[in-house]
PDB file of C-alpha atoms in Angstrom:
ATOM      1  CA  THR A  26     278.649  94.325 235.579  1.00 60.00           C
ATOM      2  CA  THR A  27     276.130  92.754 237.775  1.00 61.00           C
ATOM      3  CA  VAL A  28     272.704  91.497 235.813  1.00 64.00           C
ATOM      4  CA  GLY A  29     269.767  90.766 238.295  1.00 64.00           C
ATOM      5  CA  LYS A  30     270.993  88.942 241.447  1.00 64.00           C
ATOM      6  CA  ASP A  31     272.910  85.969 240.435  1.00 64.00           C
ATOM      7  CA  LEU A  32     274.992  86.827 237.066  1.00 58.00           C
ATOM      8  CA  VAL A  33     278.259  88.632 237.184  1.00 62.00           C
ATOM      9  CA  ILE A  34     279.294  89.709 233.419  1.00 63.00           C
ATOM     10  CA  LYS A  35     283.160  90.641 232.801  1.00 65.00           C
ATOM     11  CA  SER A  36     284.670  92.409 229.661  1.00 65.00           C
ATOM     12  CA  ASP A  37     288.196  93.123 228.522  1.00 62.00           C
ATOM     13  CA  PRO A  38     287.656  94.443 225.098  1.00 56.00           C
ATOM     14  CA  GLY A  39     291.681  94.990 224.902  1.00 55.00           C
ATOM     15  CA  GLU A  40     292.561  91.531 224.951  1.00 49.00           C
ATOM     16  CA  ALA A  41     294.821  90.228 222.082  1.00 47.00           C
ATOM     17  CA  SER A  42     295.232  86.739 223.080  1.00 50.00           C
ATOM     18  CA  THR A  43     292.664  83.746 222.720  1.00 52.00           C
ATOM     19  CA  ASP A  44     292.079  84.184 226.257  1.00 62.00           C
ATOM     20  CA  SER A  45     288.358  84.943 227.425  1.00 58.00           C
ATOM     21  CA  VAL A  46     287.348  88.532 226.529  1.00 75.00           C
ATOM     22  CA  PHE A  47     284.146  88.310 227.883  1.00 79.00           C
ATOM     23  CA  SER A  48     282.778  85.892 230.648  1.00 81.00           C
ATOM     24  CA  VAL A  49     279.468  85.615 232.334  1.00 82.00           C
ATOM     25  CA  ASN A  50     279.771  84.138 236.103  1.00 82.00           C
ATOM     26  CA  ALA A  51     277.469  83.098 238.888  1.00 83.00           C
ATOM     27  CA  LYS A  52     277.516  85.399 242.303  1.00 81.00           C
ATOM     28  CA  ASP A  53     279.551  82.483 243.779  1.00 85.00           C
ATOM     29  CA  GLY A  54     282.195  82.957 241.014  1.00 82.00           C
ATOM     30  CA  SER A  55     281.592  79.569 239.296  1.00 84.00           C
ATOM     31  CA  ASN A  56     282.339  80.308 235.170  1.00 83.00           C
ATOM     32  CA  LEU A  57     278.773  80.043 233.337  1.00 84.00           C
ATOM     33  CA  MET A  58     280.229  81.028 229.902  1.00 85.00           C
ATOM     34  CA  ASN A  59     283.266  82.382 228.180  1.00 83.00           C
ATOM     35  CA  VAL A  60     283.681  83.987 224.837  1.00 83.00           C
ATOM     36  CA  ARG A  61     287.289  84.058 223.228  1.00 80.00           C
ATOM     37  CA  ALA A  62     289.224  86.980 220.976  1.00 77.00           C
ATOM     38  CA  ASP A  63     289.150  84.097 218.224  1.00 80.00           C
ATOM     39  CA  GLY A  64     284.974  83.587 218.555  1.00 80.00           C
ATOM     40  CA  ILE A  65     285.489  80.369 220.094  1.00 84.00           C
ATOM     41  CA  VAL A  66     282.514  79.662 223.099  1.00 84.00           C
ATOM     42  CA  THR A  67     282.767  77.623 226.115  1.00 83.00           C
ATOM     43  CA  LYS A  68     280.111  76.756 228.464  1.00 85.00           C
ATOM     44  CA  PRO A  69     281.221  74.297 231.053  1.00 82.00           C
ATOM     45  CA  TYR A  70     277.767  73.393 232.211  1.00 85.00           C
ATOM     46  CA  GLN A  71     276.184  72.935 228.455  1.00 89.00           C
ATOM     47  CA  VAL A  72     273.947  69.882 229.214  1.00 92.00           C
ATOM     48  CA  SER A  73     275.652  66.618 227.804  1.00 92.00           C
ATOM     49  CA  TRP A  74     275.673  63.007 228.959  1.00 91.00           C
ATOM     50  CA  CYS A  75     277.834  60.081 228.062  1.00 90.00           C
ATOM     51  CA  SER A  76     277.726  56.317 229.052  1.00 89.00           C
ATOM     52  CA  ASN A  77     277.851  52.713 228.136  1.00 82.00           C
ATOM     53  CA  ARG A  78     276.084  49.758 228.718  1.00 77.00           C
ATOM     54  CA  VAL A  79     276.538  47.630 232.148  1.00 68.00           C
ATOM     55  CA  GLY A  80     276.711  43.787 231.485  1.00 63.00           C
ATOM     56  CA  GLU A  81     275.887  41.897 228.093  1.00 59.00           C
ATOM     57  CA  SER A  82     272.821  40.774 227.318  1.00 62.00           C
ATOM     58  CA  ASP A  83     270.210  39.397 224.501  1.00 59.00           C
ATOM     59  CA  LEU A  84     267.667  41.611 223.404  1.00 62.00           C
ATOM     60  CA  GLU A  85     264.191  39.857 222.996  1.00 62.00           C
ATOM     61  CA  GLY A  86     262.684  41.617 219.988  1.00 66.00           C
ATOM     62  CA  THR A  87     261.856  45.472 220.756  1.00 76.00           C
ATOM     63  CA  GLN A  88     262.900  47.197 224.482  1.00 79.00           C
ATOM     64  CA  ILE A  89     264.743  50.329 225.576  1.00 82.00           C
ATOM     65  CA  ILE A  90     268.364  50.003 225.749  1.00 81.00           C
ATOM     66  CA  THR A  91     269.545  50.384 229.408  1.00 82.00           C
ATOM     67  CA  TRP A  92     272.671  52.539 230.346  1.00 85.00           C
ATOM     68  CA  ASN A  93     275.181  52.196 233.102  1.00 85.00           C
ATOM     69  CA  PRO A  94     274.044  54.201 236.562  1.00 87.00           C
ATOM     70  CA  SER A  95     277.086  55.483 236.692  1.00 89.00           C
ATOM     71  CA  PRO A  96     277.644  57.785 233.337  1.00 90.00           C
ATOM     72  CA  ASP A  97     280.834  59.172 232.587  1.00 90.00           C
ATOM     73  CA  HIS A  98     278.985  62.634 232.808  1.00 92.00           C
ATOM     74  CA  ASN A  99     275.562  63.836 233.153  1.00 94.00           C
ATOM     75  CA  ILE A 100     276.229  67.488 232.940  1.00 92.00           C
ATOM     76  CA  GLY A 101     272.518  69.114 233.903  1.00 91.00           C
ATOM     77  CA  SER A 102     270.963  65.579 235.048  1.00 93.00           C
ATOM     78  CA  ALA A 103     268.946  65.622 231.987  1.00 95.00           C
ATOM     79  CA  MET A 104     269.551  61.841 231.748  1.00 94.00           C
ATOM     80  CA  ASN A 105     267.501  59.925 233.892  1.00 95.00           C
ATOM     81  CA  THR A 106     269.652  56.845 234.896  1.00 88.00           C
ATOM     82  CA  SER A 107     267.002  55.142 236.991  1.00 91.00           C
ATOM     83  CA  ASN A 108     264.732  55.003 233.777  1.00 93.00           C
ATOM     84  CA  ASP A 109     267.262  55.468 230.810  1.00 92.00           C
ATOM     85  CA  ARG A 110     265.182  58.370 229.471  1.00 95.00           C
ATOM     86  CA  PHE A 111     266.706  61.903 228.516  1.00 95.00           C
ATOM     87  CA  THR A 112     264.675  64.975 229.148  1.00 97.00           C
ATOM     88  CA  CYS A 113     265.172  68.204 227.498  1.00 96.00           C
ATOM     89  CA  PRO A 114     265.698  70.778 230.117  1.00 95.00           C
ATOM     90  CA  VAL A 115     265.245  73.886 227.455  1.00 93.00           C
ATOM     91  CA  ALA A 116     264.253  73.731 223.420  1.00 95.00           C
ATOM     92  CA  GLY A 117     266.872  73.489 221.475  1.00 94.00           C
ATOM     93  CA  ARG A 118     269.341  71.051 218.648  1.00 94.00           C
ATOM     94  CA  TYR A 119     270.497  68.047 220.400  1.00 94.00           C
ATOM     95  CA  GLN A 120     273.028  65.729 218.977  1.00 92.00           C
ATOM     96  CA  PHE A 121     272.560  61.920 219.662  1.00 90.00           C
ATOM     97  CA  TYR A 122     274.817  59.322 219.193  1.00 88.00           C
ATOM     98  CA  CYS A 123     274.854  55.571 219.868  1.00 83.00           C
ATOM     99  CA  HIS A 124     277.155  52.673 218.616  1.00 77.00           C
ATOM    100  CA  SER A 125     276.879  49.002 219.672  1.00 75.00           C
ATOM    101  CA  MET A 126     278.637  45.676 218.940  1.00 69.00           C
ATOM    102  CA  GLY A 127     277.075  42.341 219.507  1.00 64.00           C
ATOM    103  CA  ASN A 128     278.689  38.826 219.115  1.00 55.00           C
ATOM    104  CA  GLY A 129     278.689  35.757 216.384  1.00 46.00           C
ATOM    105  CA  GLY A 130     276.686  33.319 218.640  1.00 49.00           C
ATOM    106  CA  THR A 131     273.450  35.415 218.428  1.00 48.00           C
ATOM    107  CA  THR A 132     273.775  37.919 215.434  1.00 46.00           C
ATOM    108  CA  THR A 133     271.688  36.024 213.228  1.00 51.00           C
ATOM    109  CA  VAL A 134     268.783  38.178 214.124  1.00 57.00           C
ATOM    110  CA  ASP A 135     268.472  41.795 212.363  1.00 63.00           C
ATOM    111  CA  ARG A 136     269.063  43.894 214.517  1.00 67.00           C
ATOM    112  CA  GLU A 137     267.850  47.887 214.466  1.00 74.00           C
ATOM    113  CA  LEU A 138     268.725  50.568 216.874  1.00 78.00           C
ATOM    114  CA  THR A 139     266.626  53.759 216.957  1.00 83.00           C
ATOM    115  CA  LEU A 140     265.315  56.738 219.139  1.00 89.00           C
ATOM    116  CA  LYS A 141     261.865  57.149 220.617  1.00 93.00           C
ATOM    117  CA  VAL A 142     260.665  60.841 221.063  1.00 96.00           C
ATOM    118  CA  ASN A 143     258.181  61.479 223.426  1.00 97.00           C
ATOM    119  CA  GLY A 144     257.256  57.719 222.991  1.00 95.00           C
ATOM    120  CA  SER A 145     257.296  57.597 219.084  1.00 94.00           C
ATOM    121  CA  TYR A 146     259.821  56.356 216.894  1.00 89.00           C
ATOM    122  CA  ILE A 147     261.764  58.908 214.625  1.00 86.00           C
ATOM    123  CA  ASN A 148     262.426  57.987 211.026  1.00 71.00           C
ATOM    124  CA  TYR A 149     266.076  57.391 211.689  1.00 65.00           C
ATOM    125  CA  THR A 150     267.355  54.167 212.328  1.00 64.00           C
ATOM    126  CA  SER A 151     270.896  52.403 212.017  1.00 64.00           C
ATOM    127  CA  TYR A 152     270.130  48.846 210.538  1.00 57.00           C
ATOM    128  CA  SER A 153     272.384  45.640 210.544  1.00 59.00           C
ATOM    129  CA  SER A 154     271.454  42.211 209.273  1.00 55.00           C
ATOM    130  CA  GLY A 155     272.277  39.158 211.159  1.00 55.00           C
ATOM    131  CA  GLY A 156     273.752  37.192 208.299  1.00 55.00           C
ATOM    132  CA  ASP A 157     275.479  33.931 209.618  1.00 55.00           C
ATOM    133  CA  SER A 158     275.852  32.528 212.842  1.00 53.00           C
ATOM    134  CA  SER A 159     280.018  32.649 212.422  1.00 52.00           C
ATOM    135  CA  PRO A 160     281.345  33.184 215.928  1.00 50.00           C
ATOM    136  CA  THR A 161     283.423  36.114 213.828  1.00 51.00           C
ATOM    137  CA  HIS A 162     280.524  37.811 212.984  1.00 55.00           C
ATOM    138  CA  HIS A 163     280.064  40.753 214.717  1.00 62.00           C
ATOM    139  CA  LEU A 164     276.730  43.376 214.217  1.00 64.00           C
ATOM    140  CA  PHE A 165     277.644  46.969 214.255  1.00 68.00           C
ATOM    141  CA  ASN A 166     275.458  49.316 214.608  1.00 73.00           C
ATOM    142  CA  CYS A 167     275.853  53.338 214.794  1.00 76.00           C
ATOM    143  CA  PHE A 168     273.775  56.451 214.149  1.00 80.00           C
ATOM    144  CA  ASN A 169     274.379  59.940 214.895  1.00 85.00           C
ATOM    145  CA  VAL A 170     271.572  62.545 214.321  1.00 88.00           C
ATOM    146  CA  ILE A 171     271.090  66.276 215.592  1.00 92.00           C
ATOM    147  CA  LEU A 172     266.958  66.748 216.058  1.00 93.00           C
ATOM    148  CA  ASN A 173     265.168  69.714 217.000  1.00 95.00           C
ATOM    149  CA  LEU A 174     263.775  69.316 220.256  1.00 96.00           C
ATOM    150  CA  ASP A 175     261.294  71.493 222.611  1.00 97.00           C
ATOM    151  CA  ALA A 176     261.897  72.211 226.609  1.00 96.00           C
ATOM    152  CA  ASN A 177     260.421  68.734 228.272  1.00 97.00           C
ATOM    153  CA  ASP A 178     260.528  66.559 225.356  1.00 98.00           C
ATOM    154  CA  TYR A 179     261.953  63.124 226.150  1.00 97.00           C
ATOM    155  CA  VAL A 180     264.355  60.550 224.315  1.00 95.00           C
ATOM    156  CA  GLU A 181     265.099  57.170 224.830  1.00 94.00           C
ATOM    157  CA  PHE A 182     267.542  54.473 222.764  1.00 88.00           C
ATOM    158  CA  TRP A 183     265.536  51.623 221.345  1.00 85.00           C
ATOM    159  CA  ASN A 184     266.502  47.927 220.041  1.00 78.00           C
ATOM    160  CA  ARG A 185     263.766  47.283 217.549  1.00 75.00           C
ATOM    161  CA  GLN A 186     264.911  43.801 216.912  1.00 68.00           C
ATOM    162  CA  GLY A 187     266.739  41.020 218.847  1.00 59.00           C
ATOM    163  CA  GLY A 188     270.166  39.989 219.042  1.00 58.00           C
ATOM    164  CA  MET A 189     273.274  40.753 221.757  1.00 55.00           C
ATOM    165  CA  ILE A 190     274.505  43.827 222.926  1.00 58.00           C
ATOM    166  CA  TYR A 191     278.066  43.999 224.367  1.00 56.00           C
ATOM    167  CA  SER A 192     278.709  46.061 227.348  1.00 49.00           C
ATOM    168  CA  ASP A 193     281.344  48.615 228.101  1.00 49.00           C
ATOM    169  CA  ARG A 194     283.254  50.458 225.468  1.00 53.00           C
ATOM    170  CA  TYR A 195     281.040  47.954 222.885  1.00 60.00           C
ATOM    171  CA  ALA A 196     277.778  49.998 223.437  1.00 67.00           C
ATOM    172  CA  VAL A 197     278.181  53.521 224.119  1.00 73.00           C
ATOM    173  CA  GLY A 198     275.445  56.746 223.905  1.00 76.00           C
ATOM    174  CA  PHE A 199     276.353  60.300 223.989  1.00 71.00           C
ATOM    175  CA  ILE A 200     273.631  63.332 223.917  1.00 80.00           C
ATOM    176  CA  THR A 201     274.735  66.999 223.732  1.00 80.00           C
ATOM    177  CA  LEU A 202     272.743  70.359 223.374  1.00 81.00           C
ATOM    178  CA  VAL A 203     274.327  71.604 220.466  1.00 83.00           C
ATOM    179  CA  GLY A 204     272.627  75.294 220.001  1.00 68.00           C
TER     180      GLY A 204
END
């Protein structure tokens, strides 16, 4: 069935396997959504971004966390890699995840990771105490939160204290639209 000028909907209610029994495709044939017989829904173009940091850096107090300008993926291009700001393309529930680790030489400073939504901090953070300056002392911060956001809301990862943040796999951010 063709819906409008851009969508094609196919259905095979007699399908007994876990293959797609309902699918939505663009006119060009690209698959937009599948519903399997077992109820699993896949959407290959669901908004999602994942990246790591490039280069280790001491964070001097409060500042935005910068990410690799070549992310692992940026489906929907909602993350602006030039200003490290994620803008919600549609209203919905978004999952935000971030973890980071720093080294012992500079981690006598407490560190707090958080998010800003539309320029304001949210009341959800990951806090770690600097402790001693032992070379084996590593601060680890992690948070995972789901937020209800409107279309065009923007979100940034922020560090509210100082301290070192490693690069590569030691600092990773992930965002996805979950519903």
